[in-house]
Coordinates of C-alpha atoms in Angstrom, one line a residue:
G1 CA 90.9 -69.7 -27.1
L2 CA 89.3 -72.9 -28.0
V3 CA 89.1 -73.4 -31.8
P4 CA 86.9 -76.0 -33.4
G5 CA 89.2 -78.7 -34.8
G6 CA 92.2 -77.1 -33.1
R7 CA 94.6 -78.8 -30.8
H8 CA 93.7 -78.5 -27.1
P9 CA 96.1 -80.5 -24.9
V10 CA 94.9 -81.7 -21.6
G11 CA 97.4 -83.0 -19.0
V12 CA 96.4 -85.6 -16.4
L13 CA 98.4 -86.5 -13.3
L14 CA 97.3 -89.5 -11.2
A15 CA 99.0 -90.6 -8.0
L16 CA 98.2 -93.5 -5.7
D17 CA 100.0 -93.9 -2.4
D18 CA 99.0 -96.7 0.0
E19 CA 102.4 -97.2 1.5
H20 CA 103.4 -93.9 3.1
G21 CA 101.8 -91.9 5.9
S22 CA 102.9 -88.9 7.8
A23 CA 103.1 -87.7 11.4
G24 CA 104.4 -91.0 12.6
G25 CA 101.4 -93.0 11.4
H26 CA 99.9 -94.7 8.3
R27 CA 97.4 -92.4 6.7
G28 CA 95.8 -95.0 4.6
D29 CA 94.9 -95.2 0.9
E30 CA 95.4 -91.9 -1.0
L31 CA 94.4 -90.9 -4.4
G32 CA 95.1 -87.6 -6.1
Q33 CA 94.4 -86.4 -9.6
A34 CA 95.0 -83.1 -11.4
V35 CA 93.7 -82.0 -14.8
R36 CA 95.2 -79.0 -16.5
H37 CA 93.9 -77.5 -19.7
P38 CA 96.0 -74.8 -21.3
A39 CA 94.4 -72.9 -24.1
D40 CA 96.7 -70.1 -25.3
A41 CA 96.7 -67.4 -22.5
L42 CA 93.8 -69.1 -20.6
Q43 CA 94.6 -72.0 -18.2
A44 CA 92.2 -74.0 -16.1
T45 CA 93.2 -76.5 -13.5
L46 CA 91.2 -79.0 -11.4
A47 CA 92.9 -81.0 -8.6
A48 CA 91.1 -83.7 -6.7
Q49 CA 92.4 -85.5 -3.6
Y50 CA 91.0 -88.3 -1.5
H51 CA 92.5 -90.4 1.3
T52 CA 91.1 -92.5 4.1
G53 CA 90.9 -90.7 7.4
W54 CA 93.9 -89.8 9.5
P55 CA 94.7 -92.3 12.2
V56 CA 93.9 -91.2 15.8
T57 CA 94.6 -92.7 19.2
P58 CA 91.5 -92.9 21.4
I59 CA 91.6 -91.0 24.7
G60 CA 89.2 -91.5 27.6
L61 CA 88.9 -91.6 31.4
D62 CA 89.1 -94.6 33.6
T63 CA 86.8 -95.2 36.6
Q64 CA 89.0 -93.0 38.9
G65 CA 88.9 -90.1 36.4
N66 CA 92.4 -90.5 35.1
V67 CA 93.2 -89.9 31.4
V68 CA 94.0 -93.1 29.6
L69 CA 95.2 -93.7 26.0
G70 CA 93.8 -96.4 23.9
D71 CA 95.9 -98.3 21.3
R72 CA 98.0 -96.0 19.2
N73 CA 96.2 -95.1 15.9
A74 CA 93.4 -97.6 16.7
A75 CA 90.7 -95.3 15.3
R76 CA 90.4 -93.1 12.2
Y77 CA 88.8 -89.8 11.4
A78 CA 86.3 -89.8 8.5
D79 CA 87.8 -89.9 4.9
Y80 CA 89.3 -86.8 3.4
G81 CA 88.3 -85.4 0.1
S82 CA 89.0 -82.1 -1.6
L83 CA 88.5 -80.5 -5.1
D84 CA 90.6 -77.4 -5.9
A85 CA 90.1 -75.2 -9.0
R86 CA 92.1 -72.5 -10.6
V87 CA 91.6 -70.3 -13.7
S88 CA 94.2 -67.9 -15.0
Y89 CA 94.7 -65.6 -17.9
E90 CA 98.0 -64.2 -19.0
W91 CA 98.7 -61.1 -21.0
I92 CA 102.0 -60.5 -22.8
L93 CA 103.1 -56.9 -22.2
P94 CA 106.0 -54.9 -23.8
H95 CA 107.9 -55.4 -20.5
G96 CA 106.9 -58.8 -19.2
T97 CA 103.7 -60.6 -18.5
L98 CA 100.6 -59.9 -16.4
T99 CA 98.6 -62.9 -15.0
L100 CA 95.2 -62.7 -13.3
H101 CA 94.1 -65.8 -11.5
G102 CA 91.2 -67.0 -9.4
E103 CA 91.2 -70.1 -7.2
L104 CA 88.8 -72.1 -5.1
T105 CA 90.4 -74.3 -2.4
N106 CA 88.1 -77.0 -1.2
A107 CA 85.6 -75.9 -3.9
L108 CA 82.9 -78.3 -2.6
D109 CA 83.2 -77.1 1.0
Q110 CA 83.9 -80.5 2.4
R111 CA 84.1 -80.7 6.2
N112 CA 87.2 -82.8 6.5
P113 CA 88.1 -83.6 10.1
C114 CA 91.6 -82.9 11.1
C115 CA 91.9 -83.0 14.9
T116 CA 90.2 -83.0 18.2
D117 CA 90.5 -80.4 21.0
L118 CA 90.3 -82.0 24.4
E119 CA 89.5 -80.3 27.7
Y120 CA 89.8 -82.1 31.0
S121 CA 87.8 -80.6 33.9
V122 CA 86.3 -81.6 37.2
I123 CA 82.7 -80.4 37.6
D124 CA 81.1 -81.0 41.0
G125 CA 83.8 -83.6 41.9
T126 CA 83.2 -85.5 38.6
P127 CA 86.1 -85.6 36.1
T128 CA 85.0 -84.9 32.5
L129 CA 86.8 -85.0 29.2
D130 CA 85.1 -82.7 26.6
R131 CA 86.0 -83.2 22.9
E132 CA 85.5 -80.8 20.1
L133 CA 86.1 -82.1 16.5
R134 CA 87.9 -79.6 14.3
H135 CA 88.1 -79.5 10.5
W136 CA 90.5 -78.5 7.7
L137 CA 89.9 -75.3 5.8
P138 CA 86.4 -74.7 4.4
L139 CA 85.8 -73.3 0.9
V140 CA 88.5 -70.6 0.4
P141 CA 88.2 -68.3 -2.7
S142 CA 91.1 -66.2 -3.7
V143 CA 92.2 -63.9 -6.6
G144 CA 95.6 -62.7 -7.5
V145 CA 97.7 -60.7 -9.9
L146 CA 101.2 -61.6 -10.9
W147 CA 103.4 -59.2 -12.9
K148 CA 106.7 -60.7 -14.2
Y149 CA 109.1 -58.3 -15.7

């Protein structure tokens, strides 16, 4: 555990990437940071991630009702941010170790947009293009047990 005046190492990882995107397009500025605090058998980790929104190609209808694409990656979804947390405790057993952990993925329950569902239909002779914005995972709690022997 934590002892007054004792040594309590904290590791910090910081990464900045403004050069590389994925899925064939530039994702934008990205910043991630993880902080880990091991204290004997107890470990706690926080990981934060932020990047500007994913690029997206606008899609619409022309005056005849035909689907048309705008300039490739001309728009962006809203910025992405996530904070993940993990706490674990490890017991040393006569035949291995037993670890109990709890995690919160997207601990602040951010609604990070990921994609858009499109549905083309013709209603009473009028072409329409319905859009539904979808999001990455919401807050996801999990617990687990690992036995190494």
